[in-house]
mmCIF file of C-alpha atoms in Angstrom:
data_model
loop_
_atom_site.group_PDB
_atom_site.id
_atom_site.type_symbol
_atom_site.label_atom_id
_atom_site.label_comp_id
_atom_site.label_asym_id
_atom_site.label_seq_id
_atom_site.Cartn_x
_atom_site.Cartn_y
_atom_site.Cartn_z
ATOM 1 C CA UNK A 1161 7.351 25.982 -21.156
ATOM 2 C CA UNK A 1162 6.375 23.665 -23.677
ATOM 3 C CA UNK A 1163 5.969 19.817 -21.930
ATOM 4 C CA UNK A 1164 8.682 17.661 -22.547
ATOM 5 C CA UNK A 1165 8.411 14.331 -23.153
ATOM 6 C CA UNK A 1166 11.641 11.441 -22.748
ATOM 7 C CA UNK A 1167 11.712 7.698 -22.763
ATOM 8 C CA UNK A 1168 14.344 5.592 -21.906
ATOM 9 C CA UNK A 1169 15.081 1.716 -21.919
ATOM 10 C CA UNK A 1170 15.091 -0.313 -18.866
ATOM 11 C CA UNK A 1171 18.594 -0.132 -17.793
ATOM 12 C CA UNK A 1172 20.384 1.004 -15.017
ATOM 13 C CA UNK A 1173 22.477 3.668 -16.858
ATOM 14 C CA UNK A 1174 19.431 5.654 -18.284
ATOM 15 C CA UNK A 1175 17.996 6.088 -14.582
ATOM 16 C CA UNK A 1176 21.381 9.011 -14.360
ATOM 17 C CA UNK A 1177 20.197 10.311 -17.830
ATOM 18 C CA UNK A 1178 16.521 10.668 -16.708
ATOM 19 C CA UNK A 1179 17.817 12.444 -13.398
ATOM 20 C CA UNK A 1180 19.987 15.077 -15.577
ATOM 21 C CA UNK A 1181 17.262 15.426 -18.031
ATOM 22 C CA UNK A 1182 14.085 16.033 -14.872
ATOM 23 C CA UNK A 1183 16.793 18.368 -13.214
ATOM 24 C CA UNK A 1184 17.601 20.351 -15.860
ATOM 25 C CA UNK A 1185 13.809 20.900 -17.351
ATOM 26 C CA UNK A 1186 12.922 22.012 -13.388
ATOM 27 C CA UNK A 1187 15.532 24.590 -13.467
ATOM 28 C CA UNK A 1188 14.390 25.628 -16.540
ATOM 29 C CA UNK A 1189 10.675 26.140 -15.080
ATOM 30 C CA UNK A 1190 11.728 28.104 -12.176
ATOM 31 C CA UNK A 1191 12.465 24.886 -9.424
ATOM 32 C CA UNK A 1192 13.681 27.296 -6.355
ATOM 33 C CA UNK A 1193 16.921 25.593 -5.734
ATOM 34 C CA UNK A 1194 16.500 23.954 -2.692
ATOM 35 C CA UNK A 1195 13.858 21.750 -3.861
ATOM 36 C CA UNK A 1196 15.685 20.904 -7.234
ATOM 37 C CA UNK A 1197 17.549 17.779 -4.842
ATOM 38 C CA UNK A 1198 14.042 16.263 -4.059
ATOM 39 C CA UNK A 1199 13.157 15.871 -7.893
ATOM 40 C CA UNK A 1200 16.595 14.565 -8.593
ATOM 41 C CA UNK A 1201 15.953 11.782 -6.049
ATOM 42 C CA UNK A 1202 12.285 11.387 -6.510
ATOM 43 C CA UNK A 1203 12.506 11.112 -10.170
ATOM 44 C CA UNK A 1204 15.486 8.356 -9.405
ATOM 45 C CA UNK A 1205 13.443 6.472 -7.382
ATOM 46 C CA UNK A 1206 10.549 6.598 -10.187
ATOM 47 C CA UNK A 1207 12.813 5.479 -12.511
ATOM 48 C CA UNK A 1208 14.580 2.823 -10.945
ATOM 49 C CA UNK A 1209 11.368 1.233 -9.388
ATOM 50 C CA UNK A 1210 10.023 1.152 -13.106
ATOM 51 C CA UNK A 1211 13.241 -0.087 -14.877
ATOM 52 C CA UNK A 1212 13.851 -2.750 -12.259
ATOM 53 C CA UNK A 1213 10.263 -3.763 -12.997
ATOM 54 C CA UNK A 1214 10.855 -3.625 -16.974
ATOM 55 C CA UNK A 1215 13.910 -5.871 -16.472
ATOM 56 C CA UNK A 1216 12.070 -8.721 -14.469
ATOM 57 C CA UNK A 1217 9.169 -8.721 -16.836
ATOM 58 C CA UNK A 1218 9.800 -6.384 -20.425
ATOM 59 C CA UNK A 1219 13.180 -5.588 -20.714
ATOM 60 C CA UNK A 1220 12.693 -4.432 -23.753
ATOM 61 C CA UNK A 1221 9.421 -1.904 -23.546
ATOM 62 C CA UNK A 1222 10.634 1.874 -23.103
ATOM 63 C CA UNK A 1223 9.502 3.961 -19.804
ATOM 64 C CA UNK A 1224 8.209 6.984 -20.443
ATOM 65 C CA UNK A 1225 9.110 9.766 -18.689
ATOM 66 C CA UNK A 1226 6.927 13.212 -18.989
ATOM 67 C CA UNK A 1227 8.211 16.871 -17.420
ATOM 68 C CA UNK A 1228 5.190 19.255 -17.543
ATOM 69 C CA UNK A 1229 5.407 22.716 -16.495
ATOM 70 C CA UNK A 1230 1.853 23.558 -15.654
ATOM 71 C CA UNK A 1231 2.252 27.086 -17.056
ATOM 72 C CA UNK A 1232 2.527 26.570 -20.087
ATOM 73 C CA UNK A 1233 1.127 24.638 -23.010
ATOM 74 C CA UNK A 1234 0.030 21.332 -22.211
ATOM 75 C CA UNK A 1235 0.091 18.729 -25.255
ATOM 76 C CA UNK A 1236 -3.307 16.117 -24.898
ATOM 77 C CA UNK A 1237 -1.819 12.693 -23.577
ATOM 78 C CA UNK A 1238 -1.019 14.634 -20.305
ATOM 79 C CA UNK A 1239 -4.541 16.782 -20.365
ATOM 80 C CA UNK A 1240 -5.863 14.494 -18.110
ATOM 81 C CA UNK A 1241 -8.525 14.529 -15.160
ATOM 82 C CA UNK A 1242 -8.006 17.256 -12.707
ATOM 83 C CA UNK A 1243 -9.054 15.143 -9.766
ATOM 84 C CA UNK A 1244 -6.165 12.709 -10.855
ATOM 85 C CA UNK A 1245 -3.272 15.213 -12.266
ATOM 86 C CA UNK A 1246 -2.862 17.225 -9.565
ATOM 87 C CA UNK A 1247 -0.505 19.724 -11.216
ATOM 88 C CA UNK A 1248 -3.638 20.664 -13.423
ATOM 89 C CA UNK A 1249 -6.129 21.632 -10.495
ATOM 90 C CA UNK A 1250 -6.946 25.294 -9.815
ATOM 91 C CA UNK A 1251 -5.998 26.100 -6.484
ATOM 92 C CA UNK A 1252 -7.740 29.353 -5.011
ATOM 93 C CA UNK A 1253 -9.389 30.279 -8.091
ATOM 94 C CA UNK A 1254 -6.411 30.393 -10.350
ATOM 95 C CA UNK A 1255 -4.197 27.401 -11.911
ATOM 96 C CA UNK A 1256 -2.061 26.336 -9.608
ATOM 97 C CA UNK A 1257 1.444 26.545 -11.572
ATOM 98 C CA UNK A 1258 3.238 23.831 -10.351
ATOM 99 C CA UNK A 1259 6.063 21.508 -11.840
ATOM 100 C CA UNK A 1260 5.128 17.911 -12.817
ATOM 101 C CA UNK A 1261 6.899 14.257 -13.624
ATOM 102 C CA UNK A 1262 5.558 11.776 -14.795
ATOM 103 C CA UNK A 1263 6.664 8.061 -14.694
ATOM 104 C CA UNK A 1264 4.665 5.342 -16.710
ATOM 105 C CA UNK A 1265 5.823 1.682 -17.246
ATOM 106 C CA UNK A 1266 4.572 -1.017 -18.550
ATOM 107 C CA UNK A 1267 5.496 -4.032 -16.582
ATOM 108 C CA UNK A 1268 2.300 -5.887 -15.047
ATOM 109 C CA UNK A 1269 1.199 -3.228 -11.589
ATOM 110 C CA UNK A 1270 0.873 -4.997 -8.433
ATOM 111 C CA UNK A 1271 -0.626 -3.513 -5.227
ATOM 112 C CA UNK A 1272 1.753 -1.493 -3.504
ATOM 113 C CA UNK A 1273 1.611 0.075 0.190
ATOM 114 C CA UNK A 1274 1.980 3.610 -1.515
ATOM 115 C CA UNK A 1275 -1.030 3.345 -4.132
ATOM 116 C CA UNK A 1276 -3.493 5.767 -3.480
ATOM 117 C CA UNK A 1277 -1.362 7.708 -1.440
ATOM 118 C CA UNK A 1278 -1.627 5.995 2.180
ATOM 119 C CA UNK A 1279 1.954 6.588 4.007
ATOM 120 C CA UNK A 1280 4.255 3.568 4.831
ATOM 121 C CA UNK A 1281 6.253 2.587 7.499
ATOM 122 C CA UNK A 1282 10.011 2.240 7.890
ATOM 123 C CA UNK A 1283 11.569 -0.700 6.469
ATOM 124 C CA UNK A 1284 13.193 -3.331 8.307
ATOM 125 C CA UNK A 1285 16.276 -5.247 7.968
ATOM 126 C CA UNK A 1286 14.356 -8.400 7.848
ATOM 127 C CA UNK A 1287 13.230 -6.831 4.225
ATOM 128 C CA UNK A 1288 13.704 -9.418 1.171
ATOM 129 C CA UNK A 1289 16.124 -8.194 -1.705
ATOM 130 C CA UNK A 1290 14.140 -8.543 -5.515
ATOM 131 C CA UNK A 1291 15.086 -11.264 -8.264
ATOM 132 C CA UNK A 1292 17.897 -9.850 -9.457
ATOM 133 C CA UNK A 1293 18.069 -6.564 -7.608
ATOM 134 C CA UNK A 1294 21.033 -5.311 -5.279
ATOM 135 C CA UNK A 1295 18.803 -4.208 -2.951
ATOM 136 C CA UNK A 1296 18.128 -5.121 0.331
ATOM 137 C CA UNK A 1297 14.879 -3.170 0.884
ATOM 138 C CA UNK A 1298 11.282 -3.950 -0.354
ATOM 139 C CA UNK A 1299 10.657 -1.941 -3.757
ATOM 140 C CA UNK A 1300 8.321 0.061 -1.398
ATOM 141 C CA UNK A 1301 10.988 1.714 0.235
ATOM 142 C CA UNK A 1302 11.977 3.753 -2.954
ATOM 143 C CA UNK A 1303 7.786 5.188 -3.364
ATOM 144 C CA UNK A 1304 8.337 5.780 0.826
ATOM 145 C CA UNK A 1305 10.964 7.993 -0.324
ATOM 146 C CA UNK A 1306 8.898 9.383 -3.373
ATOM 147 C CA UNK A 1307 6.029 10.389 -0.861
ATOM 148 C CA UNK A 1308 8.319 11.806 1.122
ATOM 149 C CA UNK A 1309 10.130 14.105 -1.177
ATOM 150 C CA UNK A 1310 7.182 14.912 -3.871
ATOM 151 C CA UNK A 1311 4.649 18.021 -2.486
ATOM 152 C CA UNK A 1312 1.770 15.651 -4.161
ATOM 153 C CA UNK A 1313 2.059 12.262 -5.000
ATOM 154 C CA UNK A 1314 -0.331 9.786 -7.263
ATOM 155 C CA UNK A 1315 0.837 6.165 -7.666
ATOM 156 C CA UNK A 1316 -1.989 4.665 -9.886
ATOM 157 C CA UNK A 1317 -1.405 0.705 -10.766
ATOM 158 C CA UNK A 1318 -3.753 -0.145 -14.421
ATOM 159 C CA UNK A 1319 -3.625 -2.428 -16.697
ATOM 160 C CA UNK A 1320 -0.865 -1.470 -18.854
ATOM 161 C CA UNK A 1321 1.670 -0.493 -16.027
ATOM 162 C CA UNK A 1322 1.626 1.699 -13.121
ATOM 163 C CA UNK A 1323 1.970 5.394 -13.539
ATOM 164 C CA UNK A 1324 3.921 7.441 -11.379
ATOM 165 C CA UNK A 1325 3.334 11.217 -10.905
ATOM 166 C CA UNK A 1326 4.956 13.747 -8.454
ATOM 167 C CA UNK A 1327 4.651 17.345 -8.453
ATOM 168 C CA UNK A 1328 6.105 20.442 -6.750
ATOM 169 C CA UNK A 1329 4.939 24.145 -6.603
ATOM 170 C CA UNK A 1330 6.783 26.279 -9.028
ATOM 171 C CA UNK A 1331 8.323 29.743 -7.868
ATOM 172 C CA UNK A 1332 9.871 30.125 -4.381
ATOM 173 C CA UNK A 1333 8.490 28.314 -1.696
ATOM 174 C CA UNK A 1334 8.691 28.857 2.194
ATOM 175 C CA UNK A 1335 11.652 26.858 4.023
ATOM 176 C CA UNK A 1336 8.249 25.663 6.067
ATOM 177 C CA UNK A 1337 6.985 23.963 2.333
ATOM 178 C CA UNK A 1338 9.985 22.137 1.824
ATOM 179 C CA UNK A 1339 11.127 21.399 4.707
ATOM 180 C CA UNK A 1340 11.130 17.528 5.715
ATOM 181 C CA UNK A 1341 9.525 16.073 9.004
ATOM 182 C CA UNK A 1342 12.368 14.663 11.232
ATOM 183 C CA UNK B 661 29.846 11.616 -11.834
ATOM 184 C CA UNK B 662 30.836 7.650 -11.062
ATOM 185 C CA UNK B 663 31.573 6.056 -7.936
ATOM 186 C CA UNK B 664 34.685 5.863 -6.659
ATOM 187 C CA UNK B 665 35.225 3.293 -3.966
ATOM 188 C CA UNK B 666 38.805 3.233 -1.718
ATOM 189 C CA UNK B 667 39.113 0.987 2.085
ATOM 190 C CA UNK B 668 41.678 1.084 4.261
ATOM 191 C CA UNK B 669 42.457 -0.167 7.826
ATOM 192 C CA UNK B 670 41.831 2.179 11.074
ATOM 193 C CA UNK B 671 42.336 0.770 14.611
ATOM 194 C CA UNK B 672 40.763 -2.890 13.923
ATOM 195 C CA UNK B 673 38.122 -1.255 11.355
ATOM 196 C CA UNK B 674 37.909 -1.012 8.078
ATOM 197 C CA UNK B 675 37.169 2.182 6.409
ATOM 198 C CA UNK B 676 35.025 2.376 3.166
ATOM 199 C CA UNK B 677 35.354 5.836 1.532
ATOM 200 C CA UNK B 678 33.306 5.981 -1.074
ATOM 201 C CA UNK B 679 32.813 8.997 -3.543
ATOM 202 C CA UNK B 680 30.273 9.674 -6.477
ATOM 203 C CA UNK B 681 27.193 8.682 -6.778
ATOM 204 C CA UNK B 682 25.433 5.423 -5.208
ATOM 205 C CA UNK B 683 22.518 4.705 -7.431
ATOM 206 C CA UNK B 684 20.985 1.464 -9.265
ATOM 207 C CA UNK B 685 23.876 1.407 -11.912
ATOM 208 C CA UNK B 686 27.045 1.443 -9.529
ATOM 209 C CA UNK B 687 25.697 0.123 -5.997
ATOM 210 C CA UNK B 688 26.591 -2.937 -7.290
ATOM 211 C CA UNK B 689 29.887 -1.999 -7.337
ATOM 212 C CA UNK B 690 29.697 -1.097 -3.408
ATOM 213 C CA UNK B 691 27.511 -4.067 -2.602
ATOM 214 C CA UNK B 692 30.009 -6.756 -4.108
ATOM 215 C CA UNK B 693 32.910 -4.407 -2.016
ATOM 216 C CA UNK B 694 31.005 -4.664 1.193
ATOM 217 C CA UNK B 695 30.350 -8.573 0.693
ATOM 218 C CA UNK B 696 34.590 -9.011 0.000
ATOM 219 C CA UNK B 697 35.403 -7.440 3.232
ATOM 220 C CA UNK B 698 33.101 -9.219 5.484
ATOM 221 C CA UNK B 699 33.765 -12.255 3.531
ATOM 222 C CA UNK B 700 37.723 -12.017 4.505
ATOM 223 C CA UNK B 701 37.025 -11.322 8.210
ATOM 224 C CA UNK B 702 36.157 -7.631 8.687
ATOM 225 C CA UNK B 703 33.294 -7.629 10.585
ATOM 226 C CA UNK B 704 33.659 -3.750 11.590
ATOM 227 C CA UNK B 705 33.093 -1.316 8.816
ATOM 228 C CA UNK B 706 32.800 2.395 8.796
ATOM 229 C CA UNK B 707 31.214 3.683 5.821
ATOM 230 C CA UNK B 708 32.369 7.537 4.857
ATOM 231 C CA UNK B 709 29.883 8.920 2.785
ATOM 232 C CA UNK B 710 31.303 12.709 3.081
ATOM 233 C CA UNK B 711 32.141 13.061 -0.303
ATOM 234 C CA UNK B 712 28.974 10.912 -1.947
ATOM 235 C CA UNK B 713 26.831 13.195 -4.502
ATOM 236 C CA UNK B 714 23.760 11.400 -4.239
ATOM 237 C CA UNK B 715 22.321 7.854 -2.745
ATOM 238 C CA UNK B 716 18.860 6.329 -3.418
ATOM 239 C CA UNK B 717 17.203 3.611 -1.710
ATOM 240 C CA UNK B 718 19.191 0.869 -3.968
ATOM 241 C CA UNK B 719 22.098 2.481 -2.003
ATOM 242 C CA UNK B 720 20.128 1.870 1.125
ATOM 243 C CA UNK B 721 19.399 -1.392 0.227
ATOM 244 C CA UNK B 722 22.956 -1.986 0.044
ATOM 245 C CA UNK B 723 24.177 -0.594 3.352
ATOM 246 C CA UNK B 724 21.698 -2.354 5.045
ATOM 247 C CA UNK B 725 22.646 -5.688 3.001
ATOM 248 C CA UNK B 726 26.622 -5.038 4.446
ATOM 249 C CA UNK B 727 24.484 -4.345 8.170
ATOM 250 C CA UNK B 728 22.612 -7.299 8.033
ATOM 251 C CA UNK B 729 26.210 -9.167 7.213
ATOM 252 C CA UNK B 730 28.246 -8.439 9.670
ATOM 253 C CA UNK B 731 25.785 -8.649 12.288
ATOM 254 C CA UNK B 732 25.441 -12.204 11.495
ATOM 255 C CA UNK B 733 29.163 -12.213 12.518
ATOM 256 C CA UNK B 734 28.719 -9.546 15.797
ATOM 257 C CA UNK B 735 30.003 -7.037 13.893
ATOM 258 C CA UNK B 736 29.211 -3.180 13.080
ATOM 259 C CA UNK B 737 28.494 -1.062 9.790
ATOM 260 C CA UNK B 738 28.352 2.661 11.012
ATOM 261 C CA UNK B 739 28.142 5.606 8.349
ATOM 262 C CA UNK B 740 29.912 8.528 8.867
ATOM 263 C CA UNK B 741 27.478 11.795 7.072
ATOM 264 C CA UNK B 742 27.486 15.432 7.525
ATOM 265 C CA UNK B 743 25.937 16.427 4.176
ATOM 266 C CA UNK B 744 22.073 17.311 4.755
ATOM 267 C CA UNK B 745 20.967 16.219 1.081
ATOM 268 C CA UNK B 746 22.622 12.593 1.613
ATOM 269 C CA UNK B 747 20.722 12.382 5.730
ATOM 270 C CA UNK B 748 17.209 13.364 4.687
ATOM 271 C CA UNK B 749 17.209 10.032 2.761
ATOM 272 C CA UNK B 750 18.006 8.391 6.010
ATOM 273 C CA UNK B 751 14.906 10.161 7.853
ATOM 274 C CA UNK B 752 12.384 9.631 5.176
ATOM 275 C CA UNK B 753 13.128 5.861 5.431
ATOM 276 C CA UNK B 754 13.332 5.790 8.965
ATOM 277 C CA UNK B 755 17.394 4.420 9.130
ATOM 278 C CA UNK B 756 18.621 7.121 11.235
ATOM 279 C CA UNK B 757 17.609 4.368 13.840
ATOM 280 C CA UNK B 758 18.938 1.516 12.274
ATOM 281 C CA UNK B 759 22.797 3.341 11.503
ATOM 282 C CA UNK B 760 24.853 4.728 13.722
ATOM 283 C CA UNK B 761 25.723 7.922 11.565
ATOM 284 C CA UNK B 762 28.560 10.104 13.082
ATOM 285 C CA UNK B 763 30.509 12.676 11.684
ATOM 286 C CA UNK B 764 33.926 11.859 11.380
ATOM 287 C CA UNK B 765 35.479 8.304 11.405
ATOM 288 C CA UNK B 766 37.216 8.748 14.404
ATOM 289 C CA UNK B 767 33.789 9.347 16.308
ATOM 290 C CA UNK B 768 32.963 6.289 14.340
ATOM 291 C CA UNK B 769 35.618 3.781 16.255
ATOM 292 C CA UNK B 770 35.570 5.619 19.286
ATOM 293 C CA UNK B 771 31.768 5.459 19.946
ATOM 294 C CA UNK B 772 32.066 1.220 18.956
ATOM 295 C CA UNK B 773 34.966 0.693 21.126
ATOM 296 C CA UNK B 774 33.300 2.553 23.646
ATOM 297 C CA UNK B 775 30.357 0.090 23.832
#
């Protein structure tokens, strides 16, 4: 399936639209069913991390969001490095088919717990709430839950943003590849 | 779908039933809710999430926000959850330890007023 490629503003309403749209693109690729939740709230998490970030510092720059189906054609801004797309690696001598998001902003990246991939800890209530957010976690907590949920997870802070990008195996998977510790 | 958000007094708690979905765009609709109880003198809330459709971790934020309230004020914010999807956001984050989550509001009251 071709890639598909969506960007929305940085407000709260689009973060639905984004779900709906990931969703419906990973049924479309073949998403077994069971896992089609986890990219409904990873993708969430993605998006609301990036548009709370957009509102404190660029309200008005567009996220982009991009929903790559590693079977099929892949347009060239998401050819990228193998060792840093993980959807694109062969895996046992053949091309791993897998289902890929991702989420780029553009709001100023600032070291996070979750970049590179090193696991977190469980928040506390002593956690501060953001300017202007509602919530009383650290931002962290919503890439906690993206590591969580995502079978392979890259969090990559540059210069122009952070970018964002969670995969999951395409075809059915074993309850034992889904399933979540705990 | 949107959230729909109903409360209603149960023995000397009050219950929030909330339906829809609990994301960045309406938890601010439950978070100013959960501030207006506690800020007219309930300091014992049961949450009922049975009929939520999905909660992210700006819905977490805000539980925890309405926790960290009444607590100031001795009270209790339990959740009552039976749907898998909405408790493996709990696990991930580690607040299975942090809520009491039961599955019906009567457990809810019974297990407070039995402590």
């Amino acid at each position: 399936m071709a890639p598909v490629q969506l960007t929305i503003s940085a407000l709260p309403a689009h973060v639905r639209m984004a779900r709906l749209m990931a969703t419906a693109v990973a049924r479309r690729a073949g998403i077994a069913e069971s896992t089609l939740d986890e990219i409904r709230l990873a993708v969430g998490e993605a998006c609301s991390r990036a548009v709370e970030a957009h509102r404190a510092h660029c309200p008005s720059q567009p996220i982009q969001l991009d929903l790559i189906d590693s079977a099929g054609p892949r347009s060239s801004s998401t050819a990228q490095d193998e060792r840093s797309n993980p959807a694109a690696a062969p895996h046992n001598g053949h091309p791993a088919h897998r289902f890929e998001v991702v989420v780029s902003d553009k709001a100023p990246a600032k070291e996070s717990a979750y970049a590179n991939g090193s696991s977190g800890v469980a928040p506390s209530l002593g956690e501060h709430t953001p300017p202007g957010g509602v919530s009383g976690l650290s931002p962290d907590v919503g890439l906690a839950v993206i590591v969580g949920l995502a079978d392979e997870v890259s969090i990559e802070p540059c210069a122009e943003g952070t970018v964002v990008r969670m995969s999951w195996p395409l075809g059915p998977t074993s309850p034992e590849d889904t399933r979540l510790a705990g | 779908m949107d959230l729909k958000l109903d409360h209603h007094t149960q023995d000397d708690t009050e219950i929030v039933v909330v339906e829809g979905e609990i994301d960045v765009y309406t938890a601010p609709r439950l978070r100013e809710l959960l501030i207006d109880l506690v800020n007219k003198g309930n300091f014992h809330l049961v949450v009922n999430m049975e009929k939520v459709e999905f909660l992210d971790s700006t819905g977490l934020g805000v539980l925890v926000g309405g926790l960290k309230r009444v607590r100031a004020h001795d009270g209790t914010l339990d959740l009552v959850c039976t749907q898998e999807r909405i408790l493996k956001i709990f696990r991930i984050t580690g607040l299975t330890k942090v809520f009491g989550i039961y599955e019906s509001v009567q457990e809810a009251i019974d297990k407070r007023k039995s402590k």
